[in-house]
mmCIF file of C-alpha atoms in Angstrom:
data_model
loop_
_atom_site.group_PDB
_atom_site.id
_atom_site.type_symbol
_atom_site.label_atom_id
_atom_site.label_comp_id
_atom_site.label_asym_id
_atom_site.label_seq_id
_atom_site.Cartn_x
_atom_site.Cartn_y
_atom_site.Cartn_z
ATOM 1 C CA MET A 1 3.921 -26.877 31.470
ATOM 2 C CA ASN A 2 0.023 -27.725 32.318
ATOM 3 C CA SER A 3 -2.833 -25.867 30.588
ATOM 4 C CA LYS A 4 -3.329 -23.088 33.351
ATOM 5 C CA LEU A 5 -0.237 -21.530 33.068
ATOM 6 C CA ASN A 6 -0.345 -21.611 29.321
ATOM 7 C CA LYS A 7 -3.372 -19.595 29.189
ATOM 8 C CA SER A 8 -2.154 -17.158 32.157
ATOM 9 C CA SER A 9 0.729 -16.921 29.501
ATOM 10 C CA ARG A 10 -1.617 -16.070 27.408
ATOM 11 C CA ARG A 11 -3.540 -13.399 29.065
ATOM 12 C CA LEU A 12 -0.412 -11.297 30.223
ATOM 13 C CA PHE A 13 1.145 -11.686 26.390
ATOM 14 C CA ILE A 14 -2.392 -9.937 25.412
ATOM 15 C CA LYS A 15 -2.252 -7.649 27.471
ATOM 16 C CA LYS A 16 1.433 -6.296 27.508
ATOM 17 C CA THR A 17 1.099 -6.737 24.091
ATOM 18 C CA GLY A 18 -2.027 -5.433 23.086
ATOM 19 C CA LEU A 19 -2.498 -8.037 20.391
ATOM 20 C CA SER A 20 -6.015 -9.242 19.474
ATOM 21 C CA LEU A 21 -7.313 -13.048 19.675
ATOM 22 C CA ALA A 22 -6.863 -12.807 15.654
ATOM 23 C CA SER A 23 -3.376 -11.894 15.555
ATOM 24 C CA LEU A 24 -2.555 -13.891 18.597
ATOM 25 C CA SER A 25 -3.859 -17.035 16.835
ATOM 26 C CA LEU A 26 -0.617 -16.701 14.270
ATOM 27 C CA ILE A 27 1.321 -16.532 16.902
ATOM 28 C CA PRO A 28 3.298 -20.443 18.095
ATOM 29 C CA GLU A 29 2.141 -21.440 21.519
ATOM 30 C CA LYS A 30 6.203 -21.400 22.195
ATOM 31 C CA ILE A 31 7.153 -17.786 21.637
ATOM 32 C CA ILE A 32 3.444 -17.222 23.716
ATOM 33 C CA GLY A 33 4.942 -18.798 26.798
ATOM 34 C CA ALA A 34 8.528 -17.239 25.876
ATOM 35 C CA PRO A 35 10.154 -14.752 28.818
ATOM 36 C CA MET A 36 8.426 -11.236 29.127
ATOM 37 C CA PHE A 37 11.361 -9.648 29.074
ATOM 38 C CA ILE A 38 12.851 -10.027 25.663
ATOM 39 C CA PRO A 39 12.319 -7.109 23.727
ATOM 40 C CA ASN A 40 10.098 -6.029 20.915
ATOM 41 C CA ILE A 41 9.782 -10.095 20.303
ATOM 42 C CA MET A 42 6.276 -9.491 18.537
ATOM 43 C CA LYS A 43 7.155 -6.447 16.712
ATOM 44 C CA PRO A 44 7.606 -7.318 12.701
ATOM 45 C CA HIS A 45 10.982 -7.115 10.881
ATOM 46 C CA SER A 46 10.599 -6.791 7.065
ATOM 47 C CA ASN A 47 14.126 -4.855 6.409
ATOM 48 C CA ILE A 48 16.299 -7.017 4.867
ATOM 49 C CA ASN A 49 19.914 -6.244 4.380
ATOM 50 C CA GLY A 50 19.365 -2.610 4.453
ATOM 51 C CA VAL A 51 16.364 -2.756 1.920
ATOM 52 C CA GLN A 52 12.859 -1.604 3.329
ATOM 53 C CA LEU A 53 10.105 -4.164 2.481
ATOM 54 C CA GLY A 54 6.751 -2.757 2.689
ATOM 55 C CA VAL A 55 3.157 -3.394 1.811
ATOM 56 C CA ILE A 56 0.469 -1.346 0.394
ATOM 57 C CA THR A 57 -3.198 -1.713 1.632
ATOM 58 C CA TYR A 58 -4.108 -2.775 -1.868
ATOM 59 C CA SER A 59 -2.567 -6.083 -1.514
ATOM 60 C CA PHE A 60 -5.927 -6.583 1.119
ATOM 61 C CA ARG A 61 -8.558 -5.292 -1.524
ATOM 62 C CA GLU A 62 -10.437 -8.582 -0.802
ATOM 63 C CA ILE A 63 -10.485 -9.179 2.655
ATOM 64 C CA PRO A 64 -14.248 -8.268 3.871
ATOM 65 C CA ASP A 65 -12.894 -6.637 6.956
ATOM 66 C CA GLN A 66 -11.124 -3.096 5.532
ATOM 67 C CA SER A 67 -11.114 -1.354 8.902
ATOM 68 C CA ALA A 68 -7.654 0.352 9.648
ATOM 69 C CA GLU A 69 -7.440 -1.725 12.790
ATOM 70 C CA ALA A 70 -8.066 -4.927 10.578
ATOM 71 C CA ILE A 71 -5.029 -3.834 7.840
ATOM 72 C CA LEU A 72 -2.855 -3.660 10.938
ATOM 73 C CA GLU A 73 -3.274 -7.645 11.763
ATOM 74 C CA TYR A 74 -2.856 -8.251 8.400
ATOM 75 C CA ILE A 75 0.294 -6.311 8.372
ATOM 76 C CA LEU A 76 1.724 -8.367 11.112
ATOM 77 C CA SER A 77 0.368 -11.458 10.003
ATOM 78 C CA CYS A 78 2.626 -11.074 7.220
ATOM 79 C CA GLY A 79 5.802 -10.054 9.177
ATOM 80 C CA ILE A 80 5.705 -6.595 7.715
ATOM 81 C CA ASN A 81 6.842 -3.559 9.539
ATOM 82 C CA SER A 82 5.997 -0.544 6.698
ATOM 83 C CA ILE A 83 3.070 0.068 4.347
ATOM 84 C CA GLU A 84 2.038 2.840 1.927
ATOM 85 C CA LEU A 85 -1.233 2.855 3.515
ATOM 86 C CA MET A 86 -4.329 4.091 1.319
ATOM 87 C CA GLY A 87 -7.442 6.623 1.790
ATOM 88 C CA ASP A 88 -10.608 4.934 3.158
ATOM 89 C CA PRO A 89 -9.263 3.089 5.964
ATOM 90 C CA ALA A 90 -7.646 6.156 7.779
ATOM 91 C CA GLU A 91 -10.286 8.426 6.987
ATOM 92 C CA ILE A 92 -12.842 6.093 8.123
ATOM 93 C CA TYR A 93 -11.089 5.676 11.418
ATOM 94 C CA ALA A 94 -10.860 9.265 11.612
ATOM 95 C CA GLY A 95 -14.330 9.332 11.858
ATOM 96 C CA ARG A 96 -15.649 9.700 8.106
ATOM 97 C CA PRO A 97 -18.977 8.893 7.768
ATOM 98 C CA GLY A 98 -20.437 6.446 4.946
ATOM 99 C CA ASN A 99 -22.321 3.149 4.669
ATOM 100 C CA ASN A 100 -19.941 0.320 4.464
ATOM 101 C CA ILE A 101 -19.163 -1.543 1.032
ATOM 102 C CA ASP A 102 -18.525 -4.357 -0.283
ATOM 103 C CA MET A 103 -15.579 -3.828 -1.683
ATOM 104 C CA LYS A 104 -14.372 -7.212 -2.359
ATOM 105 C CA LYS A 105 -17.787 -7.912 -4.259
ATOM 106 C CA PHE A 106 -16.831 -4.005 -6.461
ATOM 107 C CA TYR A 107 -13.865 -5.328 -7.419
ATOM 108 C CA GLN A 108 -15.305 -8.691 -8.506
ATOM 109 C CA LEU A 109 -18.176 -7.053 -10.539
ATOM 110 C CA ILE A 110 -15.328 -4.447 -12.026
ATOM 111 C CA TYR A 111 -13.408 -7.225 -13.375
ATOM 112 C CA LYS A 112 -15.866 -9.942 -14.148
ATOM 113 C CA LYS A 113 -15.470 -9.908 -18.216
ATOM 114 C CA GLU A 114 -18.778 -11.423 -18.912
ATOM 115 C CA LYS A 115 -21.815 -9.343 -16.432
ATOM 116 C CA SER A 116 -25.086 -10.589 -16.433
ATOM 117 C CA ASP A 117 -28.278 -8.374 -16.294
ATOM 118 C CA LEU A 118 -28.289 -8.558 -12.230
ATOM 119 C CA ASP A 119 -24.281 -8.367 -12.029
ATOM 120 C CA ARG A 120 -24.531 -4.640 -13.878
ATOM 121 C CA LYS A 121 -27.412 -3.664 -11.654
ATOM 122 C CA GLU A 122 -24.970 -4.593 -8.536
ATOM 123 C CA LEU A 123 -22.895 -2.835 -10.013
ATOM 124 C CA LYS A 124 -24.632 0.490 -10.234
ATOM 125 C CA GLU A 125 -25.617 -0.269 -6.886
ATOM 126 C CA LEU A 126 -22.655 -0.210 -5.852
ATOM 127 C CA ARG A 127 -21.091 2.507 -7.649
ATOM 128 C CA GLU A 128 -24.275 4.831 -6.501
ATOM 129 C CA GLN A 129 -23.534 4.214 -2.868
ATOM 130 C CA LEU A 130 -19.402 4.835 -3.493
ATOM 131 C CA LYS A 131 -20.748 8.358 -4.639
ATOM 132 C CA ASP A 132 -22.828 8.907 -1.782
ATOM 133 C CA ASN A 133 -19.987 8.302 0.335
ATOM 134 C CA ARG A 134 -18.011 10.130 -1.695
ATOM 135 C CA GLU A 135 -20.165 13.375 -1.104
ATOM 136 C CA GLN A 136 -20.392 12.674 2.547
ATOM 137 C CA ALA A 137 -16.579 12.493 2.616
ATOM 138 C CA ASP A 138 -16.107 15.927 1.052
ATOM 139 C CA LYS A 139 -18.435 17.350 3.919
ATOM 140 C CA TRP A 140 -16.839 15.516 6.513
ATOM 141 C CA ARG A 141 -13.175 17.014 5.456
ATOM 142 C CA ARG A 142 -13.937 20.761 5.974
ATOM 143 C CA TYR A 143 -14.165 20.144 9.692
ATOM 144 C CA ALA A 144 -12.258 16.857 10.329
ATOM 145 C CA ASP A 145 -9.595 16.776 13.101
ATOM 146 C CA LEU A 146 -6.007 15.695 11.893
ATOM 147 C CA VAL A 147 -5.222 14.579 16.069
ATOM 148 C CA LYS A 148 -7.393 10.954 14.632
ATOM 149 C CA PHE A 149 -5.085 10.712 12.475
ATOM 150 C CA GLU A 150 -2.294 11.410 14.251
ATOM 151 C CA GLU A 151 -3.704 8.616 16.726
ATOM 152 C CA LEU A 152 -3.731 5.969 14.155
ATOM 153 C CA GLY A 153 -0.205 6.459 13.219
ATOM 154 C CA LYS A 154 0.863 6.095 17.096
ATOM 155 C CA LEU A 155 -1.195 3.240 17.074
ATOM 156 C CA TYR A 156 0.818 1.594 13.926
ATOM 157 C CA LYS A 157 4.031 2.961 15.550
ATOM 158 C CA LYS A 158 3.373 1.134 18.833
ATOM 159 C CA ALA A 159 3.145 -2.131 17.172
ATOM 160 C CA GLY A 160 6.000 -1.493 15.060
ATOM 161 C CA VAL A 161 4.962 -0.566 12.077
ATOM 162 C CA SER A 162 5.695 2.657 10.086
ATOM 163 C CA ILE A 163 3.660 4.352 7.275
ATOM 164 C CA TYR A 164 5.987 5.807 5.210
ATOM 165 C CA ALA A 165 3.089 6.571 2.195
ATOM 166 C CA TYR A 166 -0.282 7.965 2.001
ATOM 167 C CA LYS A 167 -2.468 7.619 -1.310
ATOM 168 C CA PRO A 168 -5.955 9.345 -0.231
ATOM 169 C CA ASN A 169 -9.330 8.774 -2.109
ATOM 170 C CA PHE A 170 -9.834 11.148 -4.662
ATOM 171 C CA ILE A 171 -8.709 14.580 -3.095
ATOM 172 C CA LEU A 172 -5.471 15.102 -4.853
ATOM 173 C CA GLY A 173 -6.978 15.865 -8.617
ATOM 174 C CA PRO A 174 -7.567 18.659 -10.595
ATOM 175 C CA LYS A 175 -11.068 19.377 -9.681
ATOM 176 C CA ASN A 176 -10.084 19.134 -6.009
ATOM 177 C CA THR A 177 -9.677 22.407 -4.128
ATOM 178 C CA ASN A 178 -6.283 23.483 -2.348
ATOM 179 C CA ASP A 179 -8.213 22.750 0.865
ATOM 180 C CA GLU A 180 -8.792 19.371 -0.139
ATOM 181 C CA ILE A 181 -5.222 18.779 -1.030
ATOM 182 C CA ASN A 182 -3.730 20.436 1.979
ATOM 183 C CA PHE A 183 -6.018 18.031 3.990
ATOM 184 C CA ALA A 184 -4.608 15.171 2.021
ATOM 185 C CA MET A 185 -1.246 16.168 2.525
ATOM 186 C CA LYS A 186 -1.306 17.160 6.472
ATOM 187 C CA SER A 187 -3.117 13.693 6.903
ATOM 188 C CA GLY A 188 -0.463 11.983 5.290
ATOM 189 C CA LYS A 189 2.134 13.953 7.973
ATOM 190 C CA ALA A 190 -0.133 13.200 10.939
ATOM 191 C CA LEU A 191 -0.081 9.953 9.863
ATOM 192 C CA GLY A 192 3.767 9.997 9.518
ATOM 193 C CA ALA A 193 4.169 9.337 5.441
ATOM 194 C CA SER A 194 7.150 10.819 3.877
ATOM 195 C CA HIS A 195 5.036 11.341 0.573
ATOM 196 C CA VAL A 196 1.446 11.132 -0.380
ATOM 197 C CA THR A 197 1.437 8.993 -4.144
ATOM 198 C CA VAL A 198 -1.069 9.716 -6.553
ATOM 199 C CA GLU A 199 -1.471 9.176 -10.452
ATOM 200 C CA LEU A 200 1.048 11.325 -12.508
ATOM 201 C CA PRO A 201 -1.619 14.185 -13.553
ATOM 202 C CA LYS A 202 -1.374 16.603 -16.752
ATOM 203 C CA GLU A 203 1.237 19.171 -16.465
ATOM 204 C CA ASP A 204 -0.299 21.884 -14.881
ATOM 205 C CA HIS A 205 -1.728 20.160 -11.909
ATOM 206 C CA SER A 206 1.354 18.231 -11.204
ATOM 207 C CA LEU A 207 3.103 21.557 -11.018
ATOM 208 C CA ARG A 208 0.252 22.542 -8.212
ATOM 209 C CA LEU A 209 0.776 19.806 -6.317
ATOM 210 C CA GLY A 210 4.156 20.140 -6.128
ATOM 211 C CA LYS A 211 3.739 23.780 -4.805
ATOM 212 C CA LEU A 212 1.110 22.805 -2.060
ATOM 213 C CA ALA A 213 4.000 20.110 -1.213
ATOM 214 C CA GLU A 214 6.453 22.377 -0.788
ATOM 215 C CA LYS A 215 4.005 24.069 1.508
ATOM 216 C CA ASN A 216 3.089 21.290 3.017
ATOM 217 C CA ASN A 217 6.769 20.086 3.422
ATOM 218 C CA ILE A 218 5.691 16.700 2.410
ATOM 219 C CA TYR A 219 6.914 15.210 -1.160
ATOM 220 C CA VAL A 220 4.578 14.015 -3.981
ATOM 221 C CA ALA A 221 5.399 10.573 -5.465
ATOM 222 C CA TYR A 222 3.923 9.843 -8.541
ATOM 223 C CA HIS A 223 2.771 6.640 -9.633
ATOM 224 C CA GLY A 224 1.843 4.718 -13.311
ATOM 225 C CA HIS A 225 0.844 2.156 -14.959
ATOM 226 C CA GLU A 226 1.555 1.002 -18.544
ATOM 227 C CA GLN A 227 2.097 4.553 -19.640
ATOM 228 C CA GLN A 228 5.505 4.436 -17.348
ATOM 229 C CA THR A 229 8.525 5.447 -19.681
ATOM 230 C CA PRO A 230 12.090 6.191 -18.648
ATOM 231 C CA THR A 231 11.056 9.622 -19.273
ATOM 232 C CA TRP A 232 7.823 10.128 -18.359
ATOM 233 C CA TRP A 233 8.164 11.790 -14.732
ATOM 234 C CA ASP A 234 11.050 14.837 -15.998
ATOM 235 C CA LYS A 235 8.754 16.992 -16.115
ATOM 236 C CA ALA A 236 7.296 17.191 -12.920
ATOM 237 C CA LEU A 237 10.445 16.477 -11.490
ATOM 238 C CA LYS A 238 11.549 19.571 -12.957
ATOM 239 C CA GLN A 239 8.674 21.681 -11.901
ATOM 240 C CA SER A 240 9.299 21.116 -8.159
ATOM 241 C CA PRO A 241 11.751 19.762 -5.625
ATOM 242 C CA ASN A 242 8.967 17.947 -4.059
ATOM 243 C CA ASN A 243 7.813 16.242 -6.879
ATOM 244 C CA ALA A 244 9.022 12.884 -6.498
ATOM 245 C CA ILE A 245 8.696 9.301 -8.415
ATOM 246 C CA ASN A 246 6.721 6.099 -6.932
ATOM 247 C CA ILE A 247 7.383 3.668 -10.127
ATOM 248 C CA ASP A 248 5.745 0.132 -10.429
ATOM 249 C CA ILE A 249 8.225 -1.901 -11.971
ATOM 250 C CA GLY A 250 5.761 -4.705 -12.768
ATOM 251 C CA HIS A 251 3.940 -2.029 -14.788
ATOM 252 C CA TYR A 252 6.845 -0.757 -16.179
ATOM 253 C CA THR A 253 7.799 -3.912 -17.928
ATOM 254 C CA ALA A 254 4.096 -4.842 -19.237
ATOM 255 C CA ALA A 255 4.831 -1.085 -20.999
ATOM 256 C CA GLY A 256 7.721 -2.608 -22.769
ATOM 257 C CA ASN A 257 10.782 -1.302 -21.239
ATOM 258 C CA ASN A 258 13.604 -3.214 -20.206
ATOM 259 C CA ASP A 259 15.591 -0.661 -18.711
ATOM 260 C CA THR A 260 14.479 -0.763 -15.166
ATOM 261 C CA LEU A 261 17.971 -1.206 -13.594
ATOM 262 C CA ASP A 262 19.256 1.720 -15.343
ATOM 263 C CA PHE A 263 15.985 3.857 -14.829
ATOM 264 C CA LEU A 264 16.614 3.333 -11.125
ATOM 265 C CA GLN A 265 20.582 4.015 -11.550
ATOM 266 C CA LYS A 266 19.731 7.026 -13.174
ATOM 267 C CA LYS A 267 16.680 8.583 -10.935
ATOM 268 C CA HIS A 268 17.053 6.725 -7.766
ATOM 269 C CA MET A 269 17.772 10.196 -5.988
ATOM 270 C CA HIS A 270 14.216 11.255 -7.015
ATOM 271 C CA ILE A 271 12.439 8.309 -6.091
ATOM 272 C CA LYS A 272 10.216 7.838 -2.618
ATOM 273 C CA SER A 273 9.056 4.463 -3.182
ATOM 274 C CA ILE A 274 8.340 1.810 -5.538
ATOM 275 C CA HIS A 275 5.803 -1.009 -6.383
ATOM 276 C CA LEU A 276 6.872 -4.746 -7.121
ATOM 277 C CA LYS A 277 4.578 -6.732 -8.776
ATOM 278 C CA ASP A 278 5.507 -9.528 -11.217
ATOM 279 C CA ARG A 279 4.049 -8.972 -15.052
ATOM 280 C CA LYS A 280 4.870 -10.507 -18.566
ATOM 281 C CA ASN A 281 6.586 -8.235 -21.073
ATOM 282 C CA PRO A 282 4.355 -7.518 -24.354
ATOM 283 C CA LYS A 283 5.302 -10.410 -26.167
ATOM 284 C CA ASN A 284 4.194 -13.184 -23.424
ATOM 285 C CA GLY A 285 0.794 -11.039 -22.939
ATOM 286 C CA LYS A 286 1.600 -8.847 -20.069
ATOM 287 C CA GLU A 287 -0.176 -11.118 -17.309
ATOM 288 C CA ASN A 288 0.076 -10.685 -13.622
ATOM 289 C CA VAL A 289 1.270 -13.639 -12.322
ATOM 290 C CA VAL A 290 2.684 -15.522 -9.705
ATOM 291 C CA TRP A 291 6.462 -13.820 -8.501
ATOM 292 C CA GLY A 292 9.050 -15.526 -9.765
ATOM 293 C CA THR A 293 7.175 -16.505 -13.250
ATOM 294 C CA GLY A 294 6.450 -13.718 -14.888
ATOM 295 C CA ASP A 295 9.393 -10.958 -16.802
ATOM 296 C CA THR A 296 9.890 -8.562 -13.938
ATOM 297 C CA PRO A 297 13.085 -8.503 -12.401
ATOM 298 C CA ILE A 298 11.755 -7.969 -9.199
ATOM 299 C CA LYS A 299 14.895 -9.662 -7.904
ATOM 300 C CA GLU A 300 17.564 -8.166 -9.327
ATOM 301 C CA VAL A 301 15.679 -4.793 -8.146
ATOM 302 C CA LEU A 302 16.269 -5.709 -5.002
ATOM 303 C CA ARG A 303 20.141 -6.802 -4.942
ATOM 304 C CA LEU A 304 20.512 -3.327 -6.693
ATOM 305 C CA MET A 305 18.639 -1.369 -3.545
ATOM 306 C CA ARG A 306 20.757 -3.593 -1.350
ATOM 307 C CA GLU A 307 24.158 -3.051 -3.188
ATOM 308 C CA ASN A 308 23.910 0.288 -3.873
ATOM 309 C CA LYS A 309 22.168 1.008 -0.506
ATOM 310 C CA TYR A 310 18.745 2.703 -1.912
ATOM 311 C CA LYS A 311 16.970 3.858 1.395
ATOM 312 C CA PHE A 312 13.393 4.206 -0.388
ATOM 313 C CA PRO A 313 10.931 1.004 0.665
ATOM 314 C CA ALA A 314 9.873 -1.919 -1.918
ATOM 315 C CA THR A 315 6.456 -2.215 -1.753
ATOM 316 C CA VAL A 316 4.749 -5.424 -2.349
ATOM 317 C CA GLU A 317 1.112 -4.838 -4.094
ATOM 318 C CA TYR A 318 -0.490 -8.449 -4.795
ATOM 319 C CA GLU A 319 -2.429 -8.478 -8.128
ATOM 320 C CA TYR A 320 -2.309 -11.922 -9.362
ATOM 321 C CA LYS A 321 -5.294 -14.043 -8.814
ATOM 322 C CA THR A 322 -5.781 -16.059 -5.505
ATOM 323 C CA PRO A 323 -5.076 -20.148 -5.846
ATOM 324 C CA SER A 324 -8.248 -21.680 -5.029
ATOM 325 C CA ASP A 325 -6.594 -23.298 -2.075
ATOM 326 C CA SER A 326 -4.691 -20.441 -0.788
ATOM 327 C CA THR A 327 -5.771 -17.133 0.898
ATOM 328 C CA ILE A 328 -4.808 -13.659 -0.086
ATOM 329 C CA LEU A 329 -2.107 -13.372 2.926
ATOM 330 C CA LYS A 330 -0.809 -16.385 2.336
ATOM 331 C CA GLU A 331 -0.009 -15.296 -0.566
ATOM 332 C CA VAL A 332 1.120 -12.015 0.350
ATOM 333 C CA LYS A 333 3.484 -14.003 2.682
ATOM 334 C CA LYS A 334 4.690 -15.538 -0.026
ATOM 335 C CA CYS A 335 5.484 -12.401 -2.015
ATOM 336 C CA VAL A 336 7.250 -11.325 1.497
ATOM 337 C CA GLU A 337 9.257 -14.224 1.696
ATOM 338 C CA TYR A 338 10.258 -14.112 -2.123
ATOM 339 C CA CYS A 339 12.166 -10.887 -1.732
ATOM 340 C CA LYS A 340 13.694 -11.629 1.743
ATOM 341 C CA ASN A 341 15.457 -14.975 -0.483
ATOM 342 C CA ALA A 342 16.182 -13.017 -2.941
ATOM 343 C CA LEU A 343 17.907 -10.204 -0.477
ATOM 344 C CA GLU A 344 19.403 -12.999 2.005
ATOM 345 C CA SER A 345 20.826 -14.748 -1.675
ATOM 346 C CA LYS A 346 24.451 -13.862 -2.063
ATOM 347 C CA ALA A 347 23.750 -13.560 -5.779
#
């Protein structure tokens, strides 16, 4: 194929798919020259043998561009077709004001064990910027229109990506007003999400959230870290039919629980999505590690979902340290590939 035809094919491909040049650089040249009548040729596909694999925005947290459009490109480049979207990208797309903050630097400073005076000063400044942004956001939400959230949901859907869960930032807490909580839930619905996610709060607030979720016809799926136990969600589940579970099996393992498969079998009807990561158990140090080297039964969980035909998504949450010779996107792809191999195996 001559160079003129190649360039023409590329231009036509960009126009018809709506992809950016950044996304296009990830596509093999032989696909770009393929006939344009092939349906959904560039749509990502991460539903493997009935198990829906997704990813959470947090996995890409250290990549500088955190816009909703950039995150869509990250998702597509990893071959994923569903996401648990966090609040900042969605609200900023919808017009929320605030200064751009270097979140990569913020997280690096947060997790840095030995901080210099300069580090502490910079971290303090970043916290102040975040506080100012939060105050501006509070004012903006009082008059914000949900149309832009609907627009964003359609943008993702057109690219082949569904938003199954929404994790709003700082507006589902005990100190938030009912108006703020309703806004968070309505935003999630506008994006196309079936549930919003938040850390499990005290009993009185999970009751409040459950009742508001009933009014908004959406679920609240409660996430946890090392405080997770087999009975941790029970009271919230009894408070409202719209209270649900968002178990993190990596944190669950690090907490010393060894009944992950049994838990899923007993509580699957209450689960709206789960988080995947590989952590070691307490005996082995609890570290967050490369998938397949820890104690979390990721493969076993995915195969249980496959065999029992569970419909809740399994969310890739990339948290281990990025190797010096790799990138975040490469590592997320490895996590996705690990899941696919498990689901395609007959074991």
